[in-house]
mmCIF file with all atom_site columns, C-alpha atoms in Angstrom:
data_model
loop_
_atom_site.group_PDB
_atom_site.id
_atom_site.type_symbol
_atom_site.label_atom_id
_atom_site.label_alt_id
_atom_site.label_comp_id
_atom_site.label_asym_id
_atom_site.label_entity_id
_atom_site.label_seq_id
_atom_site.pdbx_PDB_ins_code
_atom_site.Cartn_x
_atom_site.Cartn_y
_atom_site.Cartn_z
_atom_site.occupancy
_atom_site.B_iso_or_equiv
_atom_site.pdbx_formal_charge
_atom_site.auth_seq_id
_atom_site.auth_comp_id
_atom_site.auth_asym_id
_atom_site.auth_atom_id
_atom_site.pdbx_PDB_model_num
ATOM 1   C CA . MET A 1 1   ? 0.328   -0.388 0.499   1.00 47.00 ? 276 MET A CA 1
ATOM 2   C CA . ARG A 1 2   ? 3.029   2.230  0.630   1.00 53.00 ? 277 ARG A CA 1
ATOM 3   C CA . PRO A 1 3   ? 3.562   2.740  -3.599  1.00 52.00 ? 278 PRO A CA 1
ATOM 4   C CA . ILE A 1 4   ? -0.090  4.388  -3.820  1.00 49.00 ? 279 ILE A CA 1
ATOM 5   C CA . LEU A 1 5   ? -0.100  6.233  -1.066  1.00 50.00 ? 280 LEU A CA 1
ATOM 6   C CA . ALA A 1 6   ? 3.257   7.425  -2.415  1.00 49.00 ? 281 ALA A CA 1
ATOM 7   C CA . PHE A 1 7   ? 1.798   7.992  -6.164  1.00 46.00 ? 282 PHE A CA 1
ATOM 8   C CA . THR A 1 8   ? -0.773  9.313  -4.025  1.00 48.00 ? 283 THR A CA 1
ATOM 9   C CA . ALA A 1 9   ? 0.737   12.540 -2.577  1.00 48.00 ? 284 ALA A CA 1
ATOM 10  C CA . ILE A 1 10  ? 2.720   13.409 -6.007  1.00 47.00 ? 285 ILE A CA 1
ATOM 11  C CA . LEU A 1 11  ? -0.539  13.345 -8.099  1.00 49.00 ? 286 LEU A CA 1
ATOM 12  C CA . PHE A 1 12  ? -1.579  15.833 -5.184  1.00 47.00 ? 287 PHE A CA 1
ATOM 13  C CA . ALA A 1 13  ? 1.146   18.402 -4.786  1.00 50.00 ? 288 ALA A CA 1
ATOM 14  C CA . ALA A 1 14  ? 1.371   18.246 -8.223  1.00 49.00 ? 289 ALA A CA 1
ATOM 15  C CA . CYS A 1 15  ? -2.210  19.359 -9.248  1.00 49.00 ? 290 CYS A CA 1
ATOM 16  C CA . SER A 1 16  ? -1.913  21.975 -5.975  1.00 51.00 ? 291 SER A CA 1
ATOM 17  C CA . ASN A 1 17  ? 1.090   23.354 -7.826  1.00 51.00 ? 292 ASN A CA 1
ATOM 18  C CA . GLY A 1 18  ? -0.967  24.165 -10.631 1.00 49.00 ? 293 GLY A CA 1
ATOM 19  C CA . ASP A 1 19  ? -3.208  25.929 -9.111  1.00 52.00 ? 294 ASP A CA 1
ATOM 20  C CA . ALA A 1 20  ? -1.278  27.458 -7.476  1.00 52.00 ? 295 ALA A CA 1
ATOM 21  C CA . GLY A 1 21  ? 0.691   28.937 -10.350 1.00 57.00 ? 296 GLY A CA 1
ATOM 22  C CA . VAL A 1 22  ? -2.412  29.885 -12.351 1.00 62.00 ? 297 VAL A CA 1
ATOM 23  C CA . SER A 1 23  ? -2.257  34.031 -13.293 1.00 67.00 ? 298 SER A CA 1
ATOM 24  C CA . GLN A 1 24  ? -5.260  35.539 -12.256 1.00 71.00 ? 299 GLN A CA 1
ATOM 25  C CA . PRO A 1 25  ? -6.296  38.444 -15.254 1.00 74.00 ? 300 PRO A CA 1
ATOM 26  C CA . ALA A 1 26  ? -4.823  42.346 -14.905 1.00 72.00 ? 301 ALA A CA 1
ATOM 27  C CA . PRO A 1 27  ? -7.134  44.657 -14.287 1.00 79.00 ? 302 PRO A CA 1
ATOM 28  C CA . THR A 1 28  ? -8.328  46.395 -16.690 1.00 85.00 ? 303 THR A CA 1
ATOM 29  C CA . VAL A 1 29  ? -6.616  49.553 -16.173 1.00 90.00 ? 304 VAL A CA 1
ATOM 30  C CA . PRO A 1 30  ? -8.909  53.047 -18.041 1.00 91.00 ? 305 PRO A CA 1
ATOM 31  C CA . VAL A 1 31  ? -8.911  55.002 -21.020 1.00 93.00 ? 306 VAL A CA 1
ATOM 32  C CA . LEU A 1 32  ? -9.677  57.902 -22.207 1.00 95.00 ? 307 LEU A CA 1
ATOM 33  C CA . THR A 1 33  ? -12.399 57.639 -24.747 1.00 94.00 ? 308 THR A CA 1
ATOM 34  C CA . SER A 1 34  ? -14.472 60.831 -25.329 1.00 94.00 ? 309 SER A CA 1
ATOM 35  C CA . LEU A 1 35  ? -14.419 64.582 -23.651 1.00 95.00 ? 310 LEU A CA 1
ATOM 36  C CA . GLY A 1 36  ? -18.662 65.081 -24.014 1.00 91.00 ? 311 GLY A CA 1
ATOM 37  C CA . VAL A 1 37  ? -18.150 68.686 -25.248 1.00 92.00 ? 312 VAL A CA 1
ATOM 38  C CA . SER A 1 38  ? -21.842 70.208 -24.281 1.00 89.00 ? 313 SER A CA 1
ATOM 39  C CA . ALA A 1 39  ? -23.130 73.769 -24.583 1.00 88.00 ? 314 ALA A CA 1
ATOM 40  C CA . PRO A 1 40  ? -26.322 74.996 -23.045 1.00 83.00 ? 315 PRO A CA 1
ATOM 41  C CA . SER A 1 41  ? -27.081 76.933 -26.876 1.00 80.00 ? 316 SER A CA 1
ATOM 42  C CA . ASN A 1 42  ? -25.193 76.921 -29.879 1.00 82.00 ? 317 ASN A CA 1
ATOM 43  C CA . THR A 1 43  ? -26.047 80.210 -31.102 1.00 83.00 ? 318 THR A CA 1
ATOM 44  C CA . ILE A 1 44  ? -25.431 83.898 -29.550 1.00 84.00 ? 319 ILE A CA 1
ATOM 45  C CA . ALA A 1 45  ? -25.680 87.391 -29.711 1.00 82.00 ? 320 ALA A CA 1
ATOM 46  C CA . VAL A 1 46  ? -22.699 89.723 -30.140 1.00 84.00 ? 321 VAL A CA 1
ATOM 47  C CA . GLY A 1 47  ? -21.256 90.897 -26.497 1.00 83.00 ? 322 GLY A CA 1
ATOM 48  C CA . GLY A 1 48  ? -23.659 87.290 -24.973 1.00 83.00 ? 323 GLY A CA 1
ATOM 49  C CA . THR A 1 49  ? -21.651 84.665 -23.624 1.00 87.00 ? 324 THR A CA 1
ATOM 50  C CA . MET A 1 50  ? -22.181 81.296 -21.984 1.00 89.00 ? 325 MET A CA 1
ATOM 51  C CA . GLN A 1 51  ? -20.296 78.679 -20.891 1.00 93.00 ? 326 GLN A CA 1
ATOM 52  C CA . LEU A 1 52  ? -18.973 75.029 -21.661 1.00 94.00 ? 327 LEU A CA 1
ATOM 53  C CA . SER A 1 53  ? -18.769 72.009 -20.037 1.00 93.00 ? 328 SER A CA 1
ATOM 54  C CA . THR A 1 54  ? -16.948 68.990 -20.455 1.00 94.00 ? 329 THR A CA 1
ATOM 55  C CA . ALA A 1 55  ? -17.729 65.552 -19.076 1.00 92.00 ? 330 ALA A CA 1
ATOM 56  C CA . PRO A 1 56  ? -15.091 62.575 -19.585 1.00 95.00 ? 331 PRO A CA 1
ATOM 57  C CA . VAL A 1 57  ? -15.569 59.512 -19.818 1.00 94.00 ? 332 VAL A CA 1
ATOM 58  C CA . ASP A 1 58  ? -13.456 56.601 -19.804 1.00 93.00 ? 333 ASP A CA 1
ATOM 59  C CA . GLN A 1 59  ? -14.491 53.037 -21.956 1.00 91.00 ? 334 GLN A CA 1
ATOM 60  C CA . SER A 1 60  ? -16.034 52.055 -19.800 1.00 91.00 ? 335 SER A CA 1
ATOM 61  C CA . GLY A 1 61  ? -18.863 55.317 -19.548 1.00 90.00 ? 336 GLY A CA 1
ATOM 62  C CA . GLY A 1 62  ? -16.550 55.807 -15.784 1.00 92.00 ? 337 GLY A CA 1
ATOM 63  C CA . PHE A 1 63  ? -15.471 59.393 -15.012 1.00 93.00 ? 338 PHE A CA 1
ATOM 64  C CA . TYR A 1 64  ? -12.144 60.409 -16.294 1.00 95.00 ? 339 TYR A CA 1
ATOM 65  C CA . PRO A 1 65  ? -10.088 62.664 -14.160 1.00 93.00 ? 340 PRO A CA 1
ATOM 66  C CA . VAL A 1 66  ? -8.284  64.958 -17.605 1.00 94.00 ? 341 VAL A CA 1
ATOM 67  C CA . ASN A 1 67  ? -7.967  68.348 -17.277 1.00 95.00 ? 342 ASN A CA 1
ATOM 68  C CA . VAL A 1 68  ? -9.807  70.148 -20.038 1.00 95.00 ? 343 VAL A CA 1
ATOM 69  C CA . THR A 1 69  ? -8.026  73.777 -22.688 1.00 96.00 ? 344 THR A CA 1
ATOM 70  C CA . TRP A 1 70  ? -10.510 75.688 -24.611 1.00 96.00 ? 345 TRP A CA 1
ATOM 71  C CA . GLY A 1 71  ? -9.486  77.368 -27.534 1.00 96.00 ? 346 GLY A CA 1
ATOM 72  C CA . SER A 1 72  ? -11.651 79.198 -30.613 1.00 96.00 ? 347 SER A CA 1
ATOM 73  C CA . SER A 1 73  ? -10.722 78.587 -34.553 1.00 95.00 ? 348 SER A CA 1
ATOM 74  C CA . SER A 1 74  ? -11.645 82.500 -34.733 1.00 94.00 ? 349 SER A CA 1
ATOM 75  C CA . ASN A 1 75  ? -11.211 84.900 -31.919 1.00 96.00 ? 350 ASN A CA 1
ATOM 76  C CA . PHE A 1 76  ? -13.022 87.670 -34.597 1.00 94.00 ? 351 PHE A CA 1
ATOM 77  C CA . VAL A 1 77  ? -16.399 85.466 -34.094 1.00 94.00 ? 352 VAL A CA 1
ATOM 78  C CA . ALA A 1 78  ? -16.301 84.081 -30.566 1.00 95.00 ? 353 ALA A CA 1
ATOM 79  C CA . THR A 1 79  ? -13.751 83.618 -27.992 1.00 96.00 ? 354 THR A CA 1
ATOM 80  C CA . VAL A 1 80  ? -13.148 81.479 -25.576 1.00 96.00 ? 355 VAL A CA 1
ATOM 81  C CA . THR A 1 81  ? -11.300 81.431 -22.177 1.00 96.00 ? 356 THR A CA 1
ATOM 82  C CA . PRO A 1 82  ? -9.178  78.381 -21.260 1.00 95.00 ? 357 PRO A CA 1
ATOM 83  C CA . GLY A 1 83  ? -11.879 77.297 -18.533 1.00 95.00 ? 358 GLY A CA 1
ATOM 84  C CA . GLY A 1 84  ? -14.687 77.879 -21.340 1.00 95.00 ? 359 GLY A CA 1
ATOM 85  C CA . PHE A 1 85  ? -16.200 80.437 -21.170 1.00 95.00 ? 360 PHE A CA 1
ATOM 86  C CA . VAL A 1 86  ? -17.300 82.520 -24.199 1.00 95.00 ? 361 VAL A CA 1
ATOM 87  C CA . LYS A 1 87  ? -17.704 85.472 -26.042 1.00 92.00 ? 362 LYS A CA 1
ATOM 88  C CA . GLY A 1 88  ? -20.110 86.217 -28.416 1.00 91.00 ? 363 GLY A CA 1
ATOM 89  C CA . ILE A 1 89  ? -17.899 89.118 -30.478 1.00 93.00 ? 364 ILE A CA 1
ATOM 90  C CA . ALA A 1 90  ? -19.147 89.833 -34.427 1.00 90.00 ? 365 ALA A CA 1
ATOM 91  C CA . GLY A 1 91  ? -21.965 87.870 -36.428 1.00 87.00 ? 366 GLY A CA 1
ATOM 92  C CA . GLY A 1 92  ? -20.151 84.328 -37.559 1.00 91.00 ? 367 GLY A CA 1
ATOM 93  C CA . GLN A 1 93  ? -19.014 80.711 -37.096 1.00 92.00 ? 368 GLN A CA 1
ATOM 94  C CA . THR A 1 94  ? -16.475 79.682 -34.728 1.00 94.00 ? 369 THR A CA 1
ATOM 95  C CA . TYR A 1 95  ? -15.024 75.717 -33.589 1.00 95.00 ? 370 TYR A CA 1
ATOM 96  C CA . MET A 1 96  ? -14.408 75.430 -30.282 1.00 95.00 ? 371 MET A CA 1
ATOM 97  C CA . PHE A 1 97  ? -11.443 73.296 -29.752 1.00 95.00 ? 372 PHE A CA 1
ATOM 98  C CA . ALA A 1 98  ? -11.877 71.432 -26.364 1.00 95.00 ? 373 ALA A CA 1
ATOM 99  C CA . HIS A 1 99  ? -8.346  69.819 -25.242 1.00 96.00 ? 374 HIS A CA 1
ATOM 100 C CA . GLY A 1 100 ? -7.735  66.312 -22.686 1.00 95.00 ? 375 GLY A CA 1
ATOM 101 C CA . GLY A 1 101 ? -5.579  63.518 -22.710 1.00 93.00 ? 376 GLY A CA 1
ATOM 102 C CA . ASP A 1 102 ? -4.919  62.773 -26.524 1.00 92.00 ? 377 ASP A CA 1
ATOM 103 C CA . LEU A 1 103 ? -8.868  63.719 -27.421 1.00 94.00 ? 378 LEU A CA 1
ATOM 104 C CA . PHE A 1 104 ? -9.410  66.706 -29.560 1.00 93.00 ? 379 PHE A CA 1
ATOM 105 C CA . ASP A 1 105 ? -13.313 67.537 -29.124 1.00 94.00 ? 380 ASP A CA 1
ATOM 106 C CA . SER A 1 106 ? -15.283 70.378 -30.939 1.00 92.00 ? 381 SER A CA 1
ATOM 107 C CA . THR A 1 107 ? -19.093 72.127 -30.934 1.00 93.00 ? 382 THR A CA 1
ATOM 108 C CA . LEU A 1 108 ? -19.848 75.044 -33.549 1.00 92.00 ? 383 LEU A CA 1
ATOM 109 C CA . VAL A 1 109 ? -20.789 78.605 -31.923 1.00 91.00 ? 384 VAL A CA 1
ATOM 110 C CA . THR A 1 110 ? -22.969 80.105 -34.001 1.00 88.00 ? 385 THR A CA 1
ATOM 111 C CA . VAL A 1 111 ? -22.707 84.707 -33.478 1.00 89.00 ? 386 VAL A CA 1
ATOM 112 C CA . VAL A 1 112 ? -25.827 85.810 -34.468 1.00 84.00 ? 387 VAL A CA 1
ATOM 113 C CA . THR A 1 113 ? -26.026 90.258 -35.255 1.00 80.00 ? 388 THR A CA 1
ATOM 114 C CA . ALA A 1 114 ? -29.727 90.951 -34.112 1.00 70.00 ? 389 ALA A CA 1
ATOM 115 C CA . SER A 1 115 ? -30.861 90.999 -30.611 1.00 74.00 ? 390 SER A CA 1
ATOM 116 C CA . TYR A 1 116 ? -33.211 88.962 -28.292 1.00 82.00 ? 391 TYR A CA 1
ATOM 117 C CA . PRO A 1 117 ? -36.796 89.749 -27.316 1.00 85.00 ? 392 PRO A CA 1
ATOM 118 C CA . SER A 1 118 ? -36.406 90.123 -23.002 1.00 88.00 ? 393 SER A CA 1
ATOM 119 C CA . ASN A 1 119 ? -39.937 89.815 -23.343 1.00 90.00 ? 394 ASN A CA 1
ATOM 120 C CA . ALA A 1 120 ? -42.342 86.914 -25.466 1.00 93.00 ? 395 ALA A CA 1
ATOM 121 C CA . PHE A 1 121 ? -45.706 85.146 -25.750 1.00 94.00 ? 396 PHE A CA 1
ATOM 122 C CA . VAL A 1 122 ? -47.106 81.492 -25.520 1.00 95.00 ? 397 VAL A CA 1
ATOM 123 C CA . TYR A 1 123 ? -50.946 80.584 -26.861 1.00 95.00 ? 398 TYR A CA 1
ATOM 124 C CA . MET A 1 124 ? -52.260 78.056 -25.252 1.00 93.00 ? 399 MET A CA 1
ATOM 125 C CA . LEU A 1 125 ? -55.031 76.350 -28.925 1.00 92.00 ? 400 LEU A CA 1
ATOM 126 C CA . PRO A 1 126 ? -56.339 73.873 -28.181 1.00 91.00 ? 401 PRO A CA 1
ATOM 127 C CA . GLN A 1 127 ? -53.192 71.127 -28.223 1.00 91.00 ? 402 GLN A CA 1
ATOM 128 C CA . ALA A 1 128 ? -50.378 73.249 -28.909 1.00 93.00 ? 403 ALA A CA 1
ATOM 129 C CA . TYR A 1 129 ? -48.477 75.691 -27.587 1.00 94.00 ? 404 TYR A CA 1
ATOM 130 C CA . SER A 1 130 ? -48.159 78.999 -30.031 1.00 92.00 ? 405 SER A CA 1
ATOM 131 C CA . PRO A 1 131 ? -45.482 79.082 -31.557 1.00 91.00 ? 406 PRO A CA 1
ATOM 132 C CA . THR A 1 132 ? -43.260 75.918 -30.338 1.00 91.00 ? 407 THR A CA 1
ATOM 133 C CA . GLN A 1 133 ? -40.399 77.812 -30.051 1.00 90.00 ? 408 GLN A CA 1
ATOM 134 C CA . THR A 1 134 ? -39.976 80.851 -28.700 1.00 91.00 ? 409 THR A CA 1
ATOM 135 C CA . ASP A 1 135 ? -36.649 83.249 -28.525 1.00 89.00 ? 410 ASP A CA 1
ATOM 136 C CA . ILE A 1 136 ? -36.041 85.786 -26.208 1.00 90.00 ? 411 ILE A CA 1
ATOM 137 C CA . ALA A 1 137 ? -32.535 87.399 -24.471 1.00 87.00 ? 412 ALA A CA 1
ATOM 138 C CA . ARG A 1 138 ? -31.501 85.990 -21.208 1.00 87.00 ? 413 ARG A CA 1
ATOM 139 C CA . GLY A 1 139 ? -33.251 87.675 -18.117 1.00 91.00 ? 414 GLY A CA 1
ATOM 140 C CA . GLY A 1 140 ? -36.270 87.802 -20.753 1.00 92.00 ? 415 GLY A CA 1
ATOM 141 C CA . THR A 1 141 ? -39.384 87.051 -19.540 1.00 95.00 ? 416 THR A CA 1
ATOM 142 C CA . VAL A 1 142 ? -42.178 85.059 -20.954 1.00 96.00 ? 417 VAL A CA 1
ATOM 143 C CA . GLN A 1 143 ? -46.028 85.287 -20.677 1.00 96.00 ? 418 GLN A CA 1
ATOM 144 C CA . PHE A 1 144 ? -47.535 81.686 -20.789 1.00 97.00 ? 419 PHE A CA 1
ATOM 145 C CA . ILE A 1 145 ? -51.522 83.915 -22.396 1.00 96.00 ? 420 ILE A CA 1
ATOM 146 C CA . PHE A 1 146 ? -54.728 80.512 -21.485 1.00 97.00 ? 421 PHE A CA 1
ATOM 147 C CA . PRO A 1 147 ? -57.270 80.621 -22.416 1.00 95.00 ? 422 PRO A CA 1
ATOM 148 C CA . SER A 1 148 ? -60.641 79.453 -21.428 1.00 95.00 ? 423 SER A CA 1
ATOM 149 C CA . THR A 1 149 ? -60.148 75.997 -21.575 1.00 94.00 ? 424 THR A CA 1
ATOM 150 C CA . ALA A 1 150 ? -57.450 74.466 -18.756 1.00 96.00 ? 425 ALA A CA 1
ATOM 151 C CA . HIS A 1 151 ? -53.962 73.671 -19.786 1.00 97.00 ? 426 HIS A CA 1
ATOM 152 C CA . ASN A 1 152 ? -50.692 73.963 -17.142 1.00 97.00 ? 427 ASN A CA 1
ATOM 153 C CA . VAL A 1 153 ? -47.285 73.935 -18.448 1.00 98.00 ? 428 VAL A CA 1
ATOM 154 C CA . PHE A 1 154 ? -43.969 71.395 -16.481 1.00 98.00 ? 429 PHE A CA 1
ATOM 155 C CA . PHE A 1 155 ? -40.651 71.907 -18.278 1.00 97.00 ? 430 PHE A CA 1
ATOM 156 C CA . VAL A 1 156 ? -38.265 69.206 -19.059 1.00 95.00 ? 431 VAL A CA 1
ATOM 157 C CA . ALA A 1 157 ? -35.568 68.316 -15.915 1.00 90.00 ? 432 ALA A CA 1
ATOM 158 C CA . ALA A 1 158 ? -33.064 71.081 -17.209 1.00 88.00 ? 433 ALA A CA 1
ATOM 159 C CA . PRO A 1 159 ? -30.072 73.023 -15.467 1.00 89.00 ? 434 PRO A CA 1
ATOM 160 C CA . GLY A 1 160 ? -31.317 76.741 -15.026 1.00 91.00 ? 435 GLY A CA 1
ATOM 161 C CA . ALA A 1 161 ? -35.261 75.235 -15.690 1.00 94.00 ? 436 ALA A CA 1
ATOM 162 C CA . PRO A 1 162 ? -38.408 78.623 -14.162 1.00 95.00 ? 437 PRO A CA 1
ATOM 163 C CA . THR A 1 163 ? -40.942 76.398 -11.875 1.00 96.00 ? 438 THR A CA 1
ATOM 164 C CA . ASP A 1 164 ? -44.002 74.889 -13.568 1.00 97.00 ? 439 ASP A CA 1
ATOM 165 C CA . ILE A 1 165 ? -47.167 75.617 -13.478 1.00 97.00 ? 440 ILE A CA 1
ATOM 166 C CA . PRO A 1 166 ? -49.673 73.427 -12.650 1.00 97.00 ? 441 PRO A CA 1
ATOM 167 C CA . GLY A 1 167 ? -53.018 72.477 -12.412 1.00 96.00 ? 442 GLY A CA 1
ATOM 168 C CA . GLU A 1 168 ? -55.701 72.943 -15.014 1.00 96.00 ? 443 GLU A CA 1
ATOM 169 C CA . VAL A 1 169 ? -54.917 77.063 -15.472 1.00 96.00 ? 444 VAL A CA 1
ATOM 170 C CA . SER A 1 170 ? -57.786 78.645 -17.403 1.00 95.00 ? 445 SER A CA 1
ATOM 171 C CA . SER A 1 171 ? -58.304 82.334 -18.145 1.00 96.00 ? 446 SER A CA 1
ATOM 172 C CA . GLN A 1 172 ? -55.276 83.662 -16.676 1.00 96.00 ? 447 GLN A CA 1
ATOM 173 C CA . THR A 1 173 ? -51.404 84.538 -17.742 1.00 97.00 ? 448 THR A CA 1
ATOM 174 C CA . VAL A 1 174 ? -48.899 84.519 -15.809 1.00 97.00 ? 449 VAL A CA 1
ATOM 175 C CA . SER A 1 175 ? -44.883 84.144 -16.317 1.00 97.00 ? 450 SER A CA 1
ATOM 176 C CA . ARG A 1 176 ? -42.129 83.319 -16.698 1.00 97.00 ? 451 ARG A CA 1
ATOM 177 C CA . THR A 1 177 ? -37.814 84.244 -16.103 1.00 96.00 ? 452 THR A CA 1
ATOM 178 C CA . PHE A 1 178 ? -35.288 82.812 -17.706 1.00 95.00 ? 453 PHE A CA 1
ATOM 179 C CA . ALA A 1 179 ? -32.341 83.702 -16.111 1.00 92.00 ? 454 ALA A CA 1
ATOM 180 C CA . VAL A 1 180 ? -29.959 81.118 -17.493 1.00 90.00 ? 455 VAL A CA 1
ATOM 181 C CA . PRO A 1 181 ? -28.996 80.365 -20.623 1.00 88.00 ? 456 PRO A CA 1
ATOM 182 C CA . GLY A 1 182 ? -29.416 77.288 -22.840 1.00 89.00 ? 457 GLY A CA 1
ATOM 183 C CA . SER A 1 183 ? -33.058 74.608 -24.906 1.00 92.00 ? 458 SER A CA 1
ATOM 184 C CA . PHE A 1 184 ? -35.562 74.539 -21.717 1.00 96.00 ? 459 PHE A CA 1
ATOM 185 C CA . THR A 1 185 ? -38.621 72.899 -23.489 1.00 97.00 ? 460 THR A CA 1
ATOM 186 C CA . TYR A 1 186 ? -42.243 71.929 -21.777 1.00 98.00 ? 461 TYR A CA 1
ATOM 187 C CA . ASN A 1 187 ? -45.091 69.858 -21.706 1.00 97.00 ? 462 ASN A CA 1
ATOM 188 C CA . CYS A 1 188 ? -48.576 69.844 -21.357 1.00 97.00 ? 463 CYS A CA 1
ATOM 189 C CA . THR A 1 189 ? -49.493 67.008 -18.844 1.00 96.00 ? 464 THR A CA 1
ATOM 190 C CA . ILE A 1 190 ? -53.875 67.810 -19.616 1.00 96.00 ? 465 ILE A CA 1
ATOM 191 C CA . HIS A 1 191 ? -53.359 67.323 -23.470 1.00 95.00 ? 466 HIS A CA 1
ATOM 192 C CA . PRO A 1 192 ? -50.471 64.174 -24.725 1.00 93.00 ? 467 PRO A CA 1
ATOM 193 C CA . GLY A 1 193 ? -48.205 65.794 -27.718 1.00 93.00 ? 468 GLY A CA 1
ATOM 194 C CA . MET A 1 194 ? -48.344 68.676 -26.748 1.00 96.00 ? 469 MET A CA 1
ATOM 195 C CA . THR A 1 195 ? -44.950 70.366 -25.938 1.00 96.00 ? 470 THR A CA 1
ATOM 196 C CA . ALA A 1 196 ? -42.873 73.126 -27.889 1.00 95.00 ? 471 ALA A CA 1
ATOM 197 C CA . THR A 1 197 ? -39.117 74.860 -26.834 1.00 95.00 ? 472 THR A CA 1
ATOM 198 C CA . ILE A 1 198 ? -37.742 78.070 -24.678 1.00 95.00 ? 473 ILE A CA 1
ATOM 199 C CA . ILE A 1 199 ? -34.210 79.383 -26.175 1.00 91.00 ? 474 ILE A CA 1
ATOM 200 C CA . VAL A 1 200 ? -32.960 81.609 -24.187 1.00 90.00 ? 475 VAL A CA 1
ATOM 201 C CA . HIS A 1 201 ? -30.053 83.746 -25.670 1.00 82.00 ? 476 HIS A CA 1
#
C-alpha cells in the first residue's frame, strides 16, 4: 500500500502546484475615450456669453479625471477662455475646440448680430402651444396666455429651468423669467403631444 500512497501524494502535490501557478487577469486600466463636450446653446448674440462644459469618460462610461482646455478657431467671431467661457464678438461661426489628454473635440457656435427680445408671449391653442419655439434674451420673461380651456406647463428637467405652471389653469396669464441660457422644453400633461421649446440666448 505504501507505493500507492506515495503516488497519490505526488499527484496531489502536482495538482496543487498547477493551481497556484494560474495567473489572475490584470485589472482594466481606464482609458480616456470621450471628452463629452456640451454647450447650453449653439447660438449667442454679439456681446453674449455662455459657459461650455465637458464630461470626460473612460471605456466603461465612468468619469475620467483629465484637465481640459479650450480654444476658438476664430477669435474675431467669438473668444473662449481656457476654462470654456465664451463671448460673442462679431456675427459668424466658429468652432470651440476642447483638448484633454490625447483627445480633441469641438462644438460649433454661431454668433448673431440681431438682438433677442426680453419679452415674449406663448398662446394656448386647443391642442398646441403657439409658437412652438420662442427665442428670448437671457433674463427675459415669457407670458403664458391661458384661454378658457384648461392647460398647464411642465418643464423637462434642465439646469436653470423655471418652476412649472401646474394644475388646470384657464383664463389667466402667468409669467416665467429665464435667467440661464439654454434650451427649455415644456409639455402640457392634460393634452398628450402638446409640447414646445423656449431658447434663451
